[in-house]
Short mmCIF file of C-alpha atoms in Angstrom, two decimals:
data_model
loop_
_atom_site.label_atom_id
_atom_site.label_comp_id
_atom_site.label_asym_id
_atom_site.label_seq_id
_atom_site.Cartn_x
_atom_site.Cartn_y
_atom_site.Cartn_z
CA MET P 23 88.99 29.96 137.84
CA ILE P 24 88.83 33.74 138.50
CA PRO P 25 87.94 35.41 135.21
CA SER P 26 90.13 38.07 133.67
CA ARG P 27 87.87 40.85 132.36
CA ARG P 28 90.41 41.86 129.71
CA GLN P 29 90.82 38.26 128.52
CA PHE P 30 87.08 37.63 128.48
CA LEU P 31 86.14 40.81 126.65
CA MET P 32 88.93 40.86 124.07
CA GLY P 33 87.46 40.19 120.68
CA ALA P 34 83.93 39.83 122.03
CA ALA P 35 81.24 41.21 119.83
CA ALA P 36 79.10 41.49 122.96
CA LEU P 37 76.21 42.84 120.97
CA SER P 38 72.88 41.45 121.67
CA ALA P 39 69.23 40.71 121.60
CA ALA P 40 66.00 41.82 122.92
CA VAL P 41 62.78 43.18 121.53
CA VAL P 42 60.80 45.45 119.11
CA THR P 43 59.82 48.78 117.31
CA PRO P 44 60.04 51.42 114.41
CA GLU P 45 57.95 54.47 113.13
CA THR P 46 55.62 56.64 115.15
CA VAL P 47 52.37 55.03 116.34
CA ARG P 48 49.93 57.34 114.61
CA ALA P 49 52.06 57.91 111.52
CA MET P 50 52.39 54.20 110.85
CA ALA P 51 48.73 53.54 111.56
CA ALA P 52 47.98 56.02 108.78
CA GLN P 53 50.09 54.21 106.21
CA GLU P 54 47.81 51.88 104.34
CA ALA P 55 50.78 49.91 103.02
CA ALA P 56 51.82 48.90 106.51
CA ALA P 57 50.84 45.49 107.84
CA ASP P 58 47.85 45.20 110.13
CA TRP P 59 50.21 44.36 112.99
CA ALA P 60 52.45 47.44 112.46
CA LEU P 61 51.35 49.05 115.74
CA ALA P 62 53.39 46.39 117.55
CA THR P 63 56.61 47.80 116.11
CA ALA P 64 55.86 51.52 116.14
CA ASP P 65 58.35 54.06 117.50
CA LEU P 66 57.60 55.80 120.77
CA GLU P 67 58.99 59.32 120.59
CA ALA P 68 59.07 60.18 124.31
CA ASP P 69 58.60 58.77 127.79
CA VAL P 70 55.04 58.03 128.91
CA ALA P 71 54.07 59.80 132.13
CA PRO P 72 52.04 57.84 134.72
CA ARG P 73 48.40 57.56 133.73
CA THR P 74 45.35 55.73 134.97
CA MET P 75 44.15 52.69 133.04
CA ARG P 76 40.39 52.23 132.73
CA LEU P 77 38.75 48.98 133.82
CA VAL P 78 36.78 47.89 130.74
CA HIS P 79 35.97 44.28 131.59
CA GLY P 80 35.28 42.12 134.61
CA ARG P 81 36.16 42.54 138.26
CA VAL P 82 39.61 42.82 139.77
CA PRO P 83 40.47 39.80 141.93
CA ALA P 84 40.80 40.53 145.64
CA GLY P 85 44.41 40.30 146.74
CA LEU P 86 45.99 41.18 143.41
CA ALA P 87 48.51 43.92 144.12
CA GLY P 88 51.98 44.64 142.78
CA THR P 89 53.84 45.93 139.74
CA LEU P 90 54.42 44.26 136.41
CA PHE P 91 57.71 45.61 135.05
CA ARG P 92 58.36 44.95 131.37
CA ASN P 93 61.22 45.74 129.04
CA GLY P 94 61.58 45.97 125.29
CA PRO P 95 62.72 48.40 122.62
CA GLY P 96 60.66 51.51 122.14
CA LYS P 97 62.36 53.25 119.23
CA PHE P 98 64.10 52.01 116.09
CA ARG P 99 64.10 54.84 113.56
CA ARG P 100 65.92 58.15 113.30
CA PRO P 101 66.19 60.53 110.32
CA GLY P 102 69.86 59.81 109.62
CA GLY P 103 69.67 56.01 109.87
CA SER P 104 67.55 53.32 111.51
CA ALA P 105 67.88 49.95 113.17
CA THR P 106 67.08 47.08 110.82
CA HIS P 107 66.32 44.31 113.32
CA TRP P 108 63.67 43.74 115.99
CA PHE P 109 66.31 43.18 118.69
CA ASP P 110 68.14 46.50 118.28
CA GLY P 111 65.81 49.25 119.51
CA ASP P 112 66.28 51.60 122.47
CA GLY P 113 65.30 49.97 125.76
CA LEU P 114 61.93 51.12 127.15
CA MET P 115 61.01 50.11 130.71
CA ARG P 116 57.29 49.85 131.43
CA ALA P 117 55.53 49.66 134.80
CA PHE P 118 51.93 48.45 135.20
CA ARG P 119 51.08 49.16 138.85
CA VAL P 120 48.05 47.42 140.37
CA ALA P 121 46.65 48.40 143.79
CA ASP P 122 43.19 48.60 145.36
CA GLY P 123 41.57 47.32 142.18
CA LYS P 124 43.08 50.09 140.05
CA ALA P 125 45.92 50.09 137.52
CA THR P 126 48.31 52.71 136.20
CA LEU P 127 50.83 52.65 133.36
CA GLU P 128 54.10 54.50 132.80
CA ALA P 129 57.19 54.01 130.63
CA ARG P 130 60.67 55.53 130.39
CA PHE P 131 63.60 54.96 128.09
CA ALA P 132 66.84 53.65 129.59
CA ASP P 133 69.28 56.57 129.40
CA THR P 134 72.18 54.62 127.90
CA PRO P 135 75.34 56.10 126.33
CA ARG P 136 74.20 54.57 123.05
CA ARG P 137 70.80 56.30 123.15
CA ARG P 138 72.34 59.65 124.11
CA HIS P 139 74.83 59.52 121.24
CA GLU P 140 72.32 58.42 118.62
CA SER P 141 69.74 60.97 119.79
CA ALA P 142 72.35 63.73 119.49
CA ILE P 143 73.29 62.87 115.90
CA GLY P 144 69.79 61.79 114.83
CA ALA P 145 70.83 58.38 113.52
CA VAL P 146 71.09 54.74 114.61
CA VAL P 147 74.79 53.99 114.08
CA THR P 148 75.68 51.38 116.72
CA PRO P 149 76.11 47.79 115.55
CA GLY P 150 73.75 45.29 117.17
CA PHE P 151 72.29 41.84 116.82
CA GLY P 152 71.08 42.41 113.27
CA THR P 153 71.96 46.05 112.59
CA ALA P 154 75.35 46.68 110.97
CA GLY P 155 75.92 50.23 112.24
CA ASP P 156 78.52 52.53 110.73
CA ALA P 157 81.67 54.54 111.44
CA ARG P 158 79.78 57.13 113.49
CA ALA P 159 79.34 54.61 116.31
CA ARG P 160 81.15 55.19 119.59
CA VAL P 161 81.96 51.75 120.96
CA GLY P 162 84.92 51.62 123.32
CA SER P 163 83.37 49.00 125.58
CA ASN P 164 80.49 46.56 125.68
CA ASP P 165 78.26 49.02 127.52
CA ASP P 166 78.72 51.69 124.86
CA ALA P 167 76.62 49.36 122.66
CA ASN P 168 74.28 48.29 125.48
CA ALA P 169 70.61 48.86 124.55
CA ALA P 170 69.26 47.73 127.96
CA ASN P 171 66.24 46.44 126.07
CA THR P 172 65.63 42.75 126.76
CA ALA P 173 64.44 41.79 130.24
CA VAL P 174 64.18 43.01 133.83
CA MET P 175 64.88 41.80 137.35
CA THR P 176 64.13 43.43 140.70
CA ALA P 177 66.91 44.61 143.03
CA GLY P 178 65.64 46.30 146.18
CA ASP P 179 64.35 49.74 145.23
CA GLU P 180 65.68 49.28 141.70
CA VAL P 181 64.92 47.27 138.63
CA TRP P 182 67.76 46.12 136.40
CA ALA P 183 67.26 46.38 132.65
CA LEU P 184 69.05 43.39 131.14
CA TRP P 185 70.77 42.94 127.77
CA GLU P 186 72.85 40.00 126.58
CA GLY P 187 76.21 41.53 125.90
CA GLY P 188 76.96 43.81 128.84
CA SER P 189 76.06 45.06 132.30
CA PRO P 190 72.62 45.39 133.88
CA MET P 191 71.32 48.96 133.84
CA ALA P 192 69.89 50.02 137.21
CA MET P 193 66.67 52.06 137.07
CA SER P 194 64.48 53.35 139.90
CA ALA P 195 61.55 51.06 140.64
CA ALA P 196 59.60 54.11 141.84
CA ASP P 197 59.83 56.35 138.78
CA LEU P 198 61.90 54.34 136.21
CA SER P 199 64.65 56.96 136.10
CA THR P 200 68.06 55.66 135.01
CA ARG P 201 70.73 55.42 137.70
CA ARG P 202 73.86 53.60 136.48
CA PHE P 203 75.33 50.47 134.94
CA VAL P 204 75.72 47.79 137.61
CA THR P 205 79.28 46.61 138.29
CA LEU P 206 79.18 43.46 140.40
CA ARG P 207 82.94 43.54 140.95
CA ASP P 208 85.45 46.13 139.73
CA ASP P 209 87.52 43.66 137.69
CA LEU P 210 84.34 42.32 136.05
CA LYS P 211 83.05 45.66 134.78
CA GLY P 212 81.17 45.37 131.49
CA MET P 213 81.21 41.59 131.30
CA PRO P 214 78.11 40.00 129.71
CA PHE P 215 75.21 39.33 132.06
CA GLN P 216 72.42 37.71 130.07
CA ALA P 217 68.72 38.42 130.04
CA HIS P 218 67.38 35.26 131.72
CA PRO P 219 68.67 34.74 135.27
CA ARG P 220 67.44 31.66 137.13
CA TYR P 221 66.42 31.54 140.78
CA ASP P 222 66.96 28.93 143.50
CA PRO P 223 64.25 28.39 146.13
CA ASP P 224 66.47 30.17 148.68
CA GLY P 225 66.70 33.26 146.46
CA THR P 226 70.17 32.59 145.04
CA ILE P 227 70.40 33.89 141.46
CA TRP P 228 72.34 32.22 138.63
CA ASN P 229 73.16 33.74 135.28
CA ILE P 230 75.67 33.35 132.48
CA GLY P 231 77.57 35.67 130.19
CA LEU P 232 78.56 34.30 126.81
CA ASN P 233 81.70 34.92 124.77
CA GLY P 234 82.24 32.37 122.02
CA GLY P 235 83.42 29.08 123.48
CA LYS P 236 83.58 30.45 127.02
CA ALA P 237 80.98 31.55 129.53
CA VAL P 238 81.14 33.32 132.86
CA VAL P 239 78.82 31.73 135.43
CA TRP P 240 77.44 34.36 137.80
CA ARG P 241 76.07 33.45 141.23
CA LEU P 242 74.40 36.25 143.19
CA ASN P 243 73.08 36.34 146.73
CA PRO P 244 69.38 37.09 147.27
CA ASN P 245 70.32 40.74 147.94
CA ARG P 246 71.84 40.85 144.40
CA GLY P 247 75.42 41.04 145.70
CA LEU P 248 77.97 38.88 143.92
CA ARG P 249 78.90 35.57 145.52
CA THR P 250 81.03 34.01 142.76
CA ALA P 251 81.91 34.47 139.10
CA GLU P 252 83.70 31.65 137.30
CA VAL P 253 84.70 31.19 133.66
CA ILE P 254 84.03 27.81 132.06
CA ASP P 255 84.82 26.34 128.65
CA LEU P 256 81.93 25.28 126.44
CA PRO P 257 82.01 22.31 124.04
CA ARG P 258 80.61 24.52 121.29
CA ALA P 259 80.50 28.24 120.50
CA SER P 260 76.82 28.64 119.64
CA TYR P 261 74.27 31.42 119.99
CA MET P 262 72.44 31.13 123.32
CA HIS P 263 69.81 33.59 124.52
CA ASP P 264 68.58 31.53 127.48
CA PHE P 265 69.58 28.71 129.82
CA THR P 266 67.70 26.86 132.55
CA ALA P 267 68.34 25.16 135.90
CA THR P 268 67.14 22.58 138.36
CA ALA P 269 67.73 22.77 142.10
CA ARG P 270 71.14 21.09 141.59
CA HIS P 271 72.17 21.72 137.99
CA LEU P 272 72.63 24.40 135.35
CA ILE P 273 71.49 23.41 131.86
CA LEU P 274 72.95 25.05 128.76
CA VAL P 275 71.38 24.12 125.41
CA LEU P 276 73.89 24.49 122.57
CA GLN P 277 71.95 24.71 119.33
CA PRO P 278 73.69 24.17 115.97
CA TRP P 279 73.72 27.90 115.20
CA VAL P 280 77.47 28.10 115.67
CA PHE P 281 80.19 30.71 115.43
CA ASP P 282 81.59 30.81 111.91
CA HIS P 283 83.53 34.06 111.45
CA SER P 284 84.01 37.49 113.00
CA GLY P 285 81.97 40.38 111.70
CA MET P 286 79.05 42.72 112.21
CA PRO P 287 76.16 42.60 112.79
CA TYR P 288 76.46 40.06 115.58
CA ALA P 289 74.08 37.49 114.07
CA SER P 290 76.13 37.40 110.87
CA GLN P 291 78.90 35.61 112.75
CA PHE P 292 76.85 32.42 113.12
CA ALA P 293 76.05 29.63 110.65
CA TRP P 294 73.13 27.19 110.90
CA ARG P 295 74.67 23.69 110.89
CA PRO P 296 71.81 21.23 111.60
CA GLU P 297 74.06 18.24 110.87
CA LEU P 298 75.79 18.96 114.20
CA GLY P 299 72.63 18.32 116.19
CA THR P 300 71.89 20.03 119.51
CA GLN P 301 73.98 19.47 122.62
CA VAL P 302 72.72 19.85 126.19
CA LEU P 303 75.39 20.62 128.77
CA VAL P 304 74.43 19.78 132.38
CA ILE P 305 76.66 21.36 135.04
CA ASP P 306 76.72 20.62 138.78
CA LYS P 307 76.03 23.86 140.67
CA ALA P 308 78.24 22.70 143.55
CA ASP P 309 81.21 22.00 141.27
CA LEU P 310 81.20 23.58 137.82
CA SER P 311 83.87 21.14 136.62
CA ARG P 312 81.41 18.26 136.94
CA ARG P 313 79.39 18.09 133.76
CA ARG P 314 77.60 15.81 131.31
CA ILE P 315 76.74 16.29 127.64
CA PHE P 316 73.55 14.93 126.07
CA GLU P 317 72.86 14.76 122.33
CA LEU P 318 69.58 15.65 120.60
CA PRO P 319 68.50 16.20 116.99
CA ALA P 320 68.89 19.74 115.70
CA PHE P 321 66.44 22.42 116.78
CA SER P 322 66.63 26.17 117.25
CA TYR P 323 65.32 28.11 120.21
CA PHE P 324 65.25 31.40 122.06
CA HIS P 325 63.46 30.44 125.28
CA LEU P 326 63.42 27.60 127.79
CA GLY P 327 61.13 26.88 130.72
CA ASP P 328 62.34 26.10 134.24
CA ALA P 329 63.87 22.62 134.55
CA TRP P 330 63.22 20.06 137.26
CA GLU P 331 64.87 16.86 138.43
CA GLU P 332 63.17 13.67 139.54
CA ALA P 333 64.31 11.24 142.24
CA SER P 334 65.69 8.91 139.55
CA GLY P 335 68.03 11.63 138.30
CA THR P 336 65.92 12.29 135.20
CA ILE P 337 65.88 15.97 134.22
CA ARG P 338 63.03 17.58 132.28
CA PHE P 339 62.53 21.05 130.85
CA ASP P 340 60.38 22.65 128.17
CA VAL P 341 61.50 24.64 125.18
CA ALA P 342 59.88 26.71 122.45
CA ALA P 343 61.58 24.74 119.68
CA GLY P 344 61.99 25.87 116.08
CA LYS P 345 63.17 24.16 112.91
CA ASP P 346 65.75 26.75 111.84
CA VAL P 347 66.85 30.36 112.39
CA ALA P 348 64.86 31.99 109.58
CA PHE P 349 62.91 34.18 111.99
CA ALA P 350 65.99 35.28 113.94
CA VAL P 351 67.86 36.28 110.81
CA GLU P 352 65.15 37.50 108.42
CA GLY P 353 61.78 37.43 110.17
CA ALA P 354 62.75 40.03 112.74
CA ARG P 355 63.79 42.33 109.87
CA VAL P 356 60.28 42.07 108.42
CA LEU P 357 58.87 43.15 111.77
CA VAL P 358 60.95 46.32 111.62
CA GLU P 359 59.97 46.95 108.00
CA GLN P 360 56.33 46.51 109.11
CA ARG P 361 55.21 44.82 105.93
CA GLY P 362 55.72 41.58 104.07
CA THR P 363 55.61 37.90 104.94
CA VAL P 364 57.61 36.70 107.91
CA PRO P 365 59.72 33.63 107.02
CA GLY P 366 60.02 30.59 109.21
CA GLU P 367 57.51 28.58 111.21
CA PRO P 368 56.28 29.36 114.73
CA ALA P 369 57.98 27.54 117.60
CA VAL P 370 56.33 24.46 119.08
CA LEU P 371 56.23 23.89 122.83
CA SER P 372 58.28 20.73 123.46
CA LEU P 373 59.52 18.72 126.45
CA VAL P 374 63.14 17.58 126.72
CA THR P 375 63.94 14.59 128.92
CA LEU P 376 67.51 13.80 129.98
CA HIS P 377 67.77 10.30 131.44
CA ALA P 378 70.31 9.38 134.09
CA ASP P 379 71.78 6.72 131.78
CA GLY P 380 72.77 9.36 129.20
CA ARG P 381 69.81 9.05 126.81
CA ALA P 382 67.99 12.18 125.72
CA GLU P 383 64.71 12.79 123.91
CA MET P 384 62.49 15.68 122.92
CA VAL P 385 58.73 15.32 122.39
CA GLY P 386 56.63 18.05 120.82
CA SER P 387 53.28 18.98 122.32
CA GLY P 388 51.81 19.92 118.95
CA VAL P 389 50.99 23.34 120.42
CA THR P 390 52.42 26.51 118.93
CA GLY P 391 53.88 28.60 121.71
CA GLU P 392 56.63 30.95 122.85
CA PHE P 393 57.79 32.59 126.09
CA PRO P 394 57.27 29.52 128.35
CA LYS P 395 56.84 30.55 131.98
CA GLY P 396 56.28 28.49 135.12
CA ASP P 397 55.07 29.07 138.66
CA PRO P 398 57.88 31.07 140.38
CA ARG P 399 57.29 29.15 143.62
CA ARG P 400 58.47 26.02 141.81
CA ALA P 401 61.53 27.37 140.01
CA GLY P 402 63.93 24.46 139.62
CA LEU P 403 61.47 22.08 141.30
CA PRO P 404 58.96 19.57 139.86
CA ARG P 405 55.94 21.17 138.17
CA ARG P 406 53.34 20.33 135.53
CA LEU P 407 52.12 23.66 134.12
CA THR P 408 53.63 26.03 131.56
CA ALA P 409 52.06 29.33 130.54
CA HIS P 410 52.89 30.64 127.07
CA VAL P 411 51.71 32.96 124.32
CA ALA P 412 49.65 31.27 121.62
CA GLY P 413 48.05 31.84 118.25
CA GLU P 414 51.03 32.74 116.10
CA THR P 415 50.77 31.50 112.52
CA SER P 416 53.18 31.25 109.60
CA GLY P 417 53.41 34.46 107.60
CA ARG P 418 51.67 36.64 110.19
CA PRO P 419 53.96 37.26 113.14
CA LEU P 420 53.14 37.74 116.80
CA PRO P 421 50.72 35.79 119.01
CA THR P 422 47.03 36.46 119.56
CA GLY P 423 46.31 34.62 122.81
CA TRP P 424 47.58 32.74 125.84
CA ALA P 425 47.53 29.15 127.03
CA VAL P 426 48.55 26.95 129.94
CA HIS P 427 49.86 23.52 128.99
CA ASP P 428 49.61 20.60 131.43
CA TRP P 429 52.53 18.20 130.89
CA GLU P 430 50.87 15.45 132.95
CA THR P 431 47.60 15.34 131.00
CA GLY P 432 48.85 16.69 127.69
CA ARG P 433 45.96 19.16 127.62
CA SER P 434 46.26 22.83 126.69
CA ASP P 435 43.87 25.41 128.14
CA ALA P 436 43.86 28.33 125.71
CA PHE P 437 42.17 31.65 125.00
CA HIS P 438 42.48 33.50 121.68
CA PHE P 439 41.43 37.07 120.92
CA GLY P 440 41.87 36.62 117.19
CA GLU P 441 43.75 39.05 114.97
CA ARG P 442 42.44 42.13 116.76
CA GLN P 443 44.99 41.70 119.56
CA ILE P 444 48.72 41.05 119.84
CA THR P 445 49.62 39.37 123.10
CA GLU P 446 52.82 39.47 125.14
CA GLU P 447 54.52 37.22 127.69
CA ALA P 448 52.29 36.17 130.61
CA LEU P 449 53.55 35.72 134.18
CA PHE P 450 52.24 33.53 136.99
CA VAL P 451 51.27 35.67 139.99
CA PRO P 452 50.51 33.36 142.94
CA ARG P 453 47.38 34.01 144.99
CA PRO P 454 48.25 35.23 148.50
CA GLY P 455 48.11 32.39 151.01
CA ARG P 456 47.67 29.69 148.36
CA SER P 457 50.20 27.06 147.28
CA GLY P 458 48.57 25.08 144.46
CA GLU P 459 50.23 25.43 141.09
CA ALA P 460 46.98 26.52 139.43
CA GLU P 461 46.12 28.80 142.35
CA ALA P 462 47.55 31.80 140.60
CA TRP P 463 46.69 34.51 138.15
CA LEU P 464 48.26 35.11 134.77
CA VAL P 465 48.99 38.79 134.25
CA ALA P 466 49.96 40.05 130.80
CA PRO P 467 49.59 43.01 128.44
CA SER P 468 48.39 43.11 124.87
CA ILE P 469 48.03 45.63 122.06
CA ASN P 470 44.42 46.12 121.02
CA LEU P 471 44.80 46.85 117.31
CA ALA P 472 41.16 47.82 116.86
CA GLU P 473 41.31 50.46 119.61
CA GLY P 474 44.95 51.42 119.06
CA VAL P 475 45.87 51.06 122.75
CA THR P 476 47.69 48.86 125.26
CA GLU P 477 45.64 46.70 127.62
CA LEU P 478 46.44 44.71 130.77
CA HIS P 479 44.68 41.40 131.44
CA VAL P 480 44.25 39.07 134.40
CA PHE P 481 43.35 35.39 133.90
CA GLU P 482 42.73 32.52 136.30
CA ALA P 483 45.74 30.25 135.69
CA GLY P 484 43.55 27.16 135.96
CA ARG P 485 40.79 28.49 133.66
CA VAL P 486 42.44 30.40 130.85
CA ALA P 487 39.84 29.36 128.27
CA ASP P 488 37.21 31.30 130.23
CA GLY P 489 38.91 34.53 129.16
CA PRO P 490 40.17 37.42 131.26
CA VAL P 491 38.57 38.05 134.63
CA ALA P 492 39.66 41.69 134.43
CA THR P 493 40.96 43.99 131.70
CA TRP P 494 42.25 47.55 131.98
CA ARG P 495 42.77 49.80 128.96
CA ALA P 496 45.30 52.62 128.58
CA ASP P 497 44.92 55.69 126.39
CA VAL P 498 48.19 55.01 124.58
CA ALA P 499 49.75 52.14 122.64
CA LEU P 500 53.19 50.92 123.61
CA PRO P 501 55.22 48.78 121.21
CA ALA P 502 55.35 45.08 121.98
CA GLY P 503 57.92 44.06 124.58
CA PHE P 504 59.61 40.78 125.39
CA HIS P 505 60.19 40.04 129.05
CA GLY P 506 59.04 41.16 132.46
CA CYS P 507 58.85 40.40 136.16
CA TRP P 508 56.25 40.85 138.86
CA ALA P 509 57.07 42.65 142.09
CA GLY P 510 54.56 41.86 144.80
CA GLN P 511 54.08 39.30 147.54
CA HIS P 512 55.63 36.68 145.24
CA ARG P 513 58.31 38.13 143.00
CA THR P 514 59.06 36.58 139.63
CA GLY P 515 62.37 38.32 139.03
#
C-alpha cells in the first residue's frame, strides 16, 4: 500500500519524545534547594565551540579513532514559559571527536522552526510529549513542532537528528550546522520517522513512523535513499518509542499504554491498561502482510535491544522492562523541576523469547538497566552480550555506571562510579581487525557532578568491572543526552 501523506498525518498529534534539561548550569548549581543531580538537567544557553578535552586517566587504546555523535535536549526554560517534561527540550547535537589519542568536544543546537519561534518570543509555547503549550504556538505541520532532540544517525557528510513525530533534521557532520529537514519522497514530507532505526548486515535501514493504529514502515538503502515506504495496520494503538528486528523480521512491541482520547500534551492521550497485557507483532520483512502476534504479561518499556533468530525459528530480544508508566508521565517532570522524589521503579533488563509454536515468555535478569546496546557487527544476528547503563535506584533518577550482561552465562560485568557521576548510553566500538563480540570498546560520556564537567570514557567491553582504560575531561558540563552513534571504521548508526 502506498501511503497517503494527507491521510496519514490528519489528526496525528505527531509530538514526541527524546531527552533532558532546564535552568542554567551555574545558576542551578548555586541553588541549594536543587537536587544533587540537577546538573544533568541544566539549560545550556548557547552553542559550545570546539574545545580540547584533557586526558585525566589511563592511556588511549591504539586504533581508537572516530566521532561519537550524541543528541538530547539542551534547553527547557525561557522567561515567558518553560517546558515541563524531560522529553521536550531543544535538540542539542554533540560531537566527541577522537583521533591520535586526543579528544575534542563541541555542541550545537538544531536550528528548528520551533526553536527559532520560541527564542524570538522568549517562551516555550509548543505542545510536546508532556508539555501542554499554549495559543502562541505555530504548528501548521509536524515539523513545526519537531524538536530534533532524540537520537542521531549518520548519512554521508551529514548526521540526522531524529525525533519521533516528524522528519529527520540534517546537520553537518563537520561542524554540526543545521542544513534542512530531510524529505525522503515529496509525497511523504513530514511523516513520522522514529528515533531508533534498525540496520541489516548489508546496510539496509528499517524504521517506522507511528500514527495511532497505523504505522509507516520505512526501508532505506545503505546510502540513505528511500527504497520503500508502506503503511500497515496495527492490532493496537499504543505508545511505542522503539522497535527491533532480526535478519528476517521486524518486531513491534505493543505495550498496554494505549490511545484513549485526543488531547495535548501527547502523553495525556494514553491510558495504562495492564489488564490488556503486552502484544508482540512479528512481521516478515519480505512481505509485510505476513505477521504473527504473541501475547505476554503487561510491562512498559522505552528501549529494546537488537533481536536475533535461531535455526529453530525461535526469536529472542532484550528489553529494559518496567512495571508501569509512572516515570514517563510524572518522573520526567521531576527531572525538569530538578527536585523531589522520582516516582516509579527502575527498568530491569529482561529477555523475551518467542517460540515458533506461538508461545512467548519474558525472563528478568534481576539487573537494573536501561539503554540496551549490542555489537553493531551482529545487528539482527545471534549474540550474547548487551551493554547498558546501571546503578539507577528508586527515588534518585539517572544511572551511575555501566555494565555488560552475558545472556549465556547470566553474569553481569559492571562498574559503578557512585553518586558523583551520572552516566549516559554506552556504545560498542569494535576493535579494528577483530571480530570477537567482546573485542570492542565501550565509549560513553558522563557528567562528573563533583567537578561540574562532562567526561568521556573508554572501557574494554570484556572487562568493564576493571574501570575505564581512558578518561578525558572537558571544561564545560553538557546536560544529559539520550542516544548516539559512532562514526569510524565500524559505524553504529
